[in-house]
Amino acid sequence: MKRLALSTVALSLLALAACATTGPTAEEAQLRPTQPAAEGRSGYGQFLAGQAAQADGRNEEASGYFARAQAAGAEVGSLKERAFQAALFAGNVPEAARLAPTDGEGVAFRVRMGQLTKAVEDMASGNGALAQTILVEQGMGFPHRQASVLLAPWAAAAAGDLPAAVARPTLRGDRLVEVFGLLNQALLYERAKRFDEAETNFKILMTYGDASVIFAHDYGAFLERRKRGADAVAVYDAALAIEPGDRELSLARNRAVNGGKPPAMLSIRQGAARALLTPAASMATEKQYELALSYLNLAARLDPDREDIWIQMGDVYANMGDADNARTAFSRVKAGSSASALARSRLAWSFQSAGEPDKALKLAEEAAAQGDRNALVNYADILRANERYSESAVLLDRIIQMDGQKTDWRLLYLRAVARERSGNWAGAEADLLVALKMQPDEPELLNFLGYSWIDRGERLAEATAMVQKAVAANPRSGAMIDSLGWAYFRLGDYRNAVENLEQAVLLEPADPDINDHLGDAYWQVGRRIEARFQWNRALQLKPSDSLKQKIERKLETGLEGVKPVVVQR
């Protein structure tokens, strides 16, 4: 079963793609150094070494090679553009701003990225007026309009242009700019001491249902700074009703109840960094990883202490398959900070994915020890991934009790998986039935419960209808079509069983269980040679030990007297 992503209600936009930088040729790969290049290497050799380092994700090294190539007078097309890109990816924004390509020195979108980089460096250096000129007067074309529109009010604030600072940013048809522009305007209204207007914006943001959790921290902190502790507690309570296990919200509530010192307003640089996180997330969800990393490095230049920048950057690299850079980013989060549990949880999955489960479990356990709900969920998930199902179920018990009436159906689903695989089918069935009441059309729930009943020979008509509904919602799911084929097999409708199981194998050709099911169906319709072929095929696909034994027996005696294997969903 695929790992289910469970997180707080937030701007969950970070899905990433592979690197756009072309990989090195075999000749170039031979030039990859493990140490800085020798002084005598030619400018072109430095360029090739830079290409190789950049393709490997060693951006700081690449930046150095390209700089030396320039100094050596190498005449290579796009050298300046590559040097700029490497410096930006390495987080060296001042150098990237110096190298920013202009018209004729690079492709249009990277030239515009250079403009944005110069604007951010101007803000970081205290030159707000120059930044405002770049962002507003010079304009910023595709694909950086979203970033420039959200950043421009903060540049105006840095330049002392109050009317432009509090003007709400707009970008036609862009929902993220509409919503987060409202947030930025609220923060800038507060800086301008226009408190009523700031609160009006915050109240609008709190009408966005479950997504309002994203803005509860800002609104609550605003109210605390206005010495309205009771109102802040009410905001935090409303958010906690949506996310009952959110540790940060709980800490904020306790602070407000006890009259503690509220968080300070964001500085202009901090606000500008936060504004860049929205386009970074937007680009990442569109699989534009280069832009996402660029925006995150620009945000880090403005506010290197903002820890969610490093977590997002780690997520970007992790989804690109760059474990080294991902771990470096996650490790930038300080131990004991509010984000440390999340960072350690991300590190845990990095090691789990790399086939180092002991390190993964240790990190996940350390993160969960802080009591953060999401870290607890993550630990339960990693326990399950390592087939420690009973421990996972016990931990999920604790989280579900913590959530009370606001329990997420996905937690019940995960506990059902853990319970079923640890031999507690009654408990798993109970969880699935409750979860289905909450989400009656969820294909994963319909398939899991329906298939389980089918395999047990229980409630076959009802179970078949459930998996039919799951397949209708997910017609390209080989696992769900396999469930339907197995339902027909159990009902004795072998013709329909064969038809569906053949389709399932086409969609999931490397699944040993589905291939085994098709072999059984072929046997029942008299296609004995094909049945044995499918069983042999299943043996080649690394089946579980129990399935392997069943298949070997079927190859000797046929299907007679062999009970079909129960495949866990």
Coordinates of C-alpha atoms in Angstrom, one line a residue, residues 258-448:
N258 CA -1.2 33.3 30.4
G259 CA -0.6 36.8 29.0
G260 CA 2.8 35.9 27.6
K261 CA 4.9 38.1 25.3
P262 CA 3.3 37.9 21.8
P263 CA 5.4 37.4 18.7
A264 CA 6.8 40.6 17.2
M265 CA 5.5 41.9 13.8
L266 CA 7.4 40.6 10.9
S267 CA 10.2 42.9 9.7
I268 CA 10.0 44.0 6.1
R269 CA 12.6 41.5 5.1
Q270 CA 10.8 38.7 6.9
G271 CA 7.5 39.7 5.3
A272 CA 9.1 39.7 1.9
A273 CA 10.7 36.3 2.5
R274 CA 7.3 34.9 3.5
A275 CA 5.7 36.4 0.4
L276 CA 8.1 34.4 -1.8
L277 CA 7.0 31.1 -0.2
T278 CA 3.7 31.2 -2.0
P279 CA 5.1 31.3 -5.5
A280 CA 7.7 28.8 -4.5
A281 CA 5.0 26.4 -3.5
S282 CA 3.0 27.2 -6.5
M283 CA 5.9 26.5 -8.9
A284 CA 6.7 23.3 -7.1
T285 CA 3.2 21.9 -7.4
E286 CA 3.4 22.6 -11.1
K287 CA 6.7 20.6 -11.1
Q288 CA 8.7 23.6 -11.9
Y289 CA 11.4 22.7 -9.5
E290 CA 14.0 25.1 -10.8
L291 CA 11.8 28.1 -10.1
A292 CA 10.8 26.7 -6.7
L293 CA 14.4 26.3 -5.6
S294 CA 15.2 29.8 -6.9
Y295 CA 12.4 31.4 -5.0
L296 CA 13.3 29.5 -1.8
N297 CA 16.9 30.6 -2.0
L298 CA 15.8 34.2 -2.5
A299 CA 13.6 33.9 0.5
A300 CA 16.5 32.5 2.5
R301 CA 18.6 35.5 1.6
L302 CA 15.9 37.8 3.1
D303 CA 15.2 35.6 6.2
P304 CA 17.7 32.8 6.7
D305 CA 16.2 32.0 10.1
R306 CA 12.8 31.2 8.8
E307 CA 12.8 27.4 9.2
D308 CA 9.9 26.5 6.9
I309 CA 12.1 27.7 4.0
W310 CA 14.6 24.9 4.7
I311 CA 11.8 22.3 5.1
Q312 CA 10.3 23.3 1.8
M313 CA 13.7 23.2 0.2
G314 CA 14.4 19.8 1.6
D315 CA 11.0 18.6 0.3
V316 CA 12.0 19.9 -3.2
Y317 CA 15.3 18.1 -3.2
A318 CA 13.8 14.9 -1.7
N319 CA 11.2 14.7 -4.4
M320 CA 13.9 15.2 -7.0
G321 CA 15.7 12.3 -5.6
D322 CA 18.6 14.4 -4.4
A323 CA 19.0 13.0 -0.9
D324 CA 22.2 14.8 0.0
N325 CA 20.9 18.3 -0.7
A326 CA 17.6 17.4 0.9
R327 CA 19.3 16.3 4.1
T328 CA 21.5 19.4 4.1
A329 CA 18.4 21.5 3.9
F330 CA 16.5 19.7 6.7
S331 CA 19.6 19.8 8.9
R332 CA 19.5 23.6 8.7
V333 CA 16.5 23.5 11.1
K334 CA 17.8 24.0 14.6
A335 CA 17.4 21.2 17.2
G336 CA 14.7 22.1 19.7
S337 CA 13.0 24.7 17.5
S338 CA 9.3 24.6 16.7
A339 CA 10.1 23.1 13.3
S340 CA 12.6 20.5 14.5
A341 CA 10.1 17.7 14.8
L342 CA 9.0 18.2 11.3
A343 CA 12.5 18.4 9.9
R344 CA 13.6 15.2 11.7
S345 CA 10.5 13.5 10.4
R346 CA 11.5 14.5 6.9
L347 CA 15.0 13.2 7.5
A348 CA 13.6 9.9 8.7
W349 CA 11.8 9.4 5.4
S350 CA 15.0 10.3 3.5
F351 CA 16.8 7.4 5.2
Q352 CA 13.8 5.1 4.9
S353 CA 13.7 5.7 1.1
A354 CA 17.5 5.1 1.0
G355 CA 17.1 1.6 2.6
E356 CA 18.4 2.6 6.0
P357 CA 15.4 1.8 8.2
D358 CA 17.3 1.8 11.5
K359 CA 18.3 5.4 11.1
A360 CA 14.8 6.3 9.9
L361 CA 13.1 4.7 12.9
K362 CA 15.5 6.4 15.3
L363 CA 14.9 9.8 13.8
A364 CA 11.2 9.3 13.6
E365 CA 11.1 8.2 17.3
E366 CA 13.1 11.3 18.4
A367 CA 10.8 13.6 16.5
A368 CA 7.7 12.0 18.0
A369 CA 9.1 12.3 21.5
Q370 CA 8.4 16.0 21.3
G371 CA 4.7 15.2 21.2
D372 CA 4.0 16.9 17.9
R373 CA 0.9 15.3 16.3
N374 CA 2.3 15.2 12.8
A375 CA 5.6 13.7 14.1
L376 CA 3.5 11.0 15.8
V377 CA 1.7 10.3 12.6
N378 CA 4.9 10.1 10.7
Y379 CA 6.4 7.7 13.3
A380 CA 3.4 5.5 13.0
D381 CA 3.7 5.6 9.2
I382 CA 7.4 4.6 9.3
L383 CA 6.6 1.8 11.8
R384 CA 4.0 0.5 9.4
A385 CA 6.5 0.8 6.4
N386 CA 8.8 -1.4 8.4
E387 CA 6.1 -4.0 9.1
R388 CA 5.9 -3.2 12.8
Y389 CA 2.2 -3.1 12.6
S390 CA 1.2 -3.7 16.2
E391 CA 3.4 -0.7 17.4
S392 CA 2.0 1.4 14.6
A393 CA -1.6 0.6 15.7
V394 CA -0.8 1.5 19.3
L395 CA 0.6 4.8 18.3
L396 CA -2.4 5.5 16.1
D397 CA -4.6 4.8 19.1
R398 CA -2.9 7.6 20.9
I399 CA -3.3 10.1 18.0
I400 CA -7.0 9.2 17.4
Q401 CA -7.7 9.7 21.1
M402 CA -5.9 13.0 20.9
D403 CA -8.1 14.1 18.0
G404 CA -11.3 13.1 19.6
Q405 CA -14.4 14.0 17.6
K406 CA -12.2 15.6 14.8
T407 CA -10.4 12.4 14.0
D408 CA -9.3 12.3 10.3
W409 CA -10.7 9.3 8.4
R410 CA -7.3 8.6 7.0
L411 CA -6.0 7.9 10.5
L412 CA -8.7 5.3 10.9
Y413 CA -7.7 3.9 7.5
L414 CA -4.1 3.6 8.6
R415 CA -5.0 2.0 11.8
A416 CA -7.2 -0.5 10.0
V417 CA -4.2 -1.4 7.8
A418 CA -2.0 -1.8 10.9
R419 CA -4.7 -3.8 12.8
E420 CA -5.4 -6.1 9.8
R421 CA -1.8 -6.9 9.2
S422 CA -1.2 -7.6 12.9
G423 CA -4.0 -10.1 13.0
N424 CA -6.8 -7.9 14.4
W425 CA -9.4 -8.1 11.6
A426 CA -12.3 -7.2 13.9
G427 CA -10.6 -4.0 14.9
A428 CA -9.7 -3.2 11.3
E429 CA -13.2 -3.8 10.1
A430 CA -14.6 -1.5 12.8
D431 CA -12.2 1.3 11.7
L432 CA -13.1 0.9 8.1
L433 CA -16.8 1.0 8.8
V434 CA -16.5 4.2 10.8
A435 CA -14.2 5.7 8.2
L436 CA -16.7 4.9 5.4
K437 CA -19.5 6.7 7.3
M438 CA -17.3 9.7 7.2
Q439 CA -16.2 9.3 3.6
P440 CA -18.7 7.0 1.9
D441 CA -17.4 7.5 -1.6
E442 CA -13.6 7.1 -0.9
P443 CA -12.3 4.5 -3.3
E444 CA -9.4 3.4 -1.0
L445 CA -11.8 2.6 1.8
L446 CA -14.3 0.9 -0.5
N447 CA -11.6 -1.2 -2.1
F448 CA -9.9 -2.2 1.2

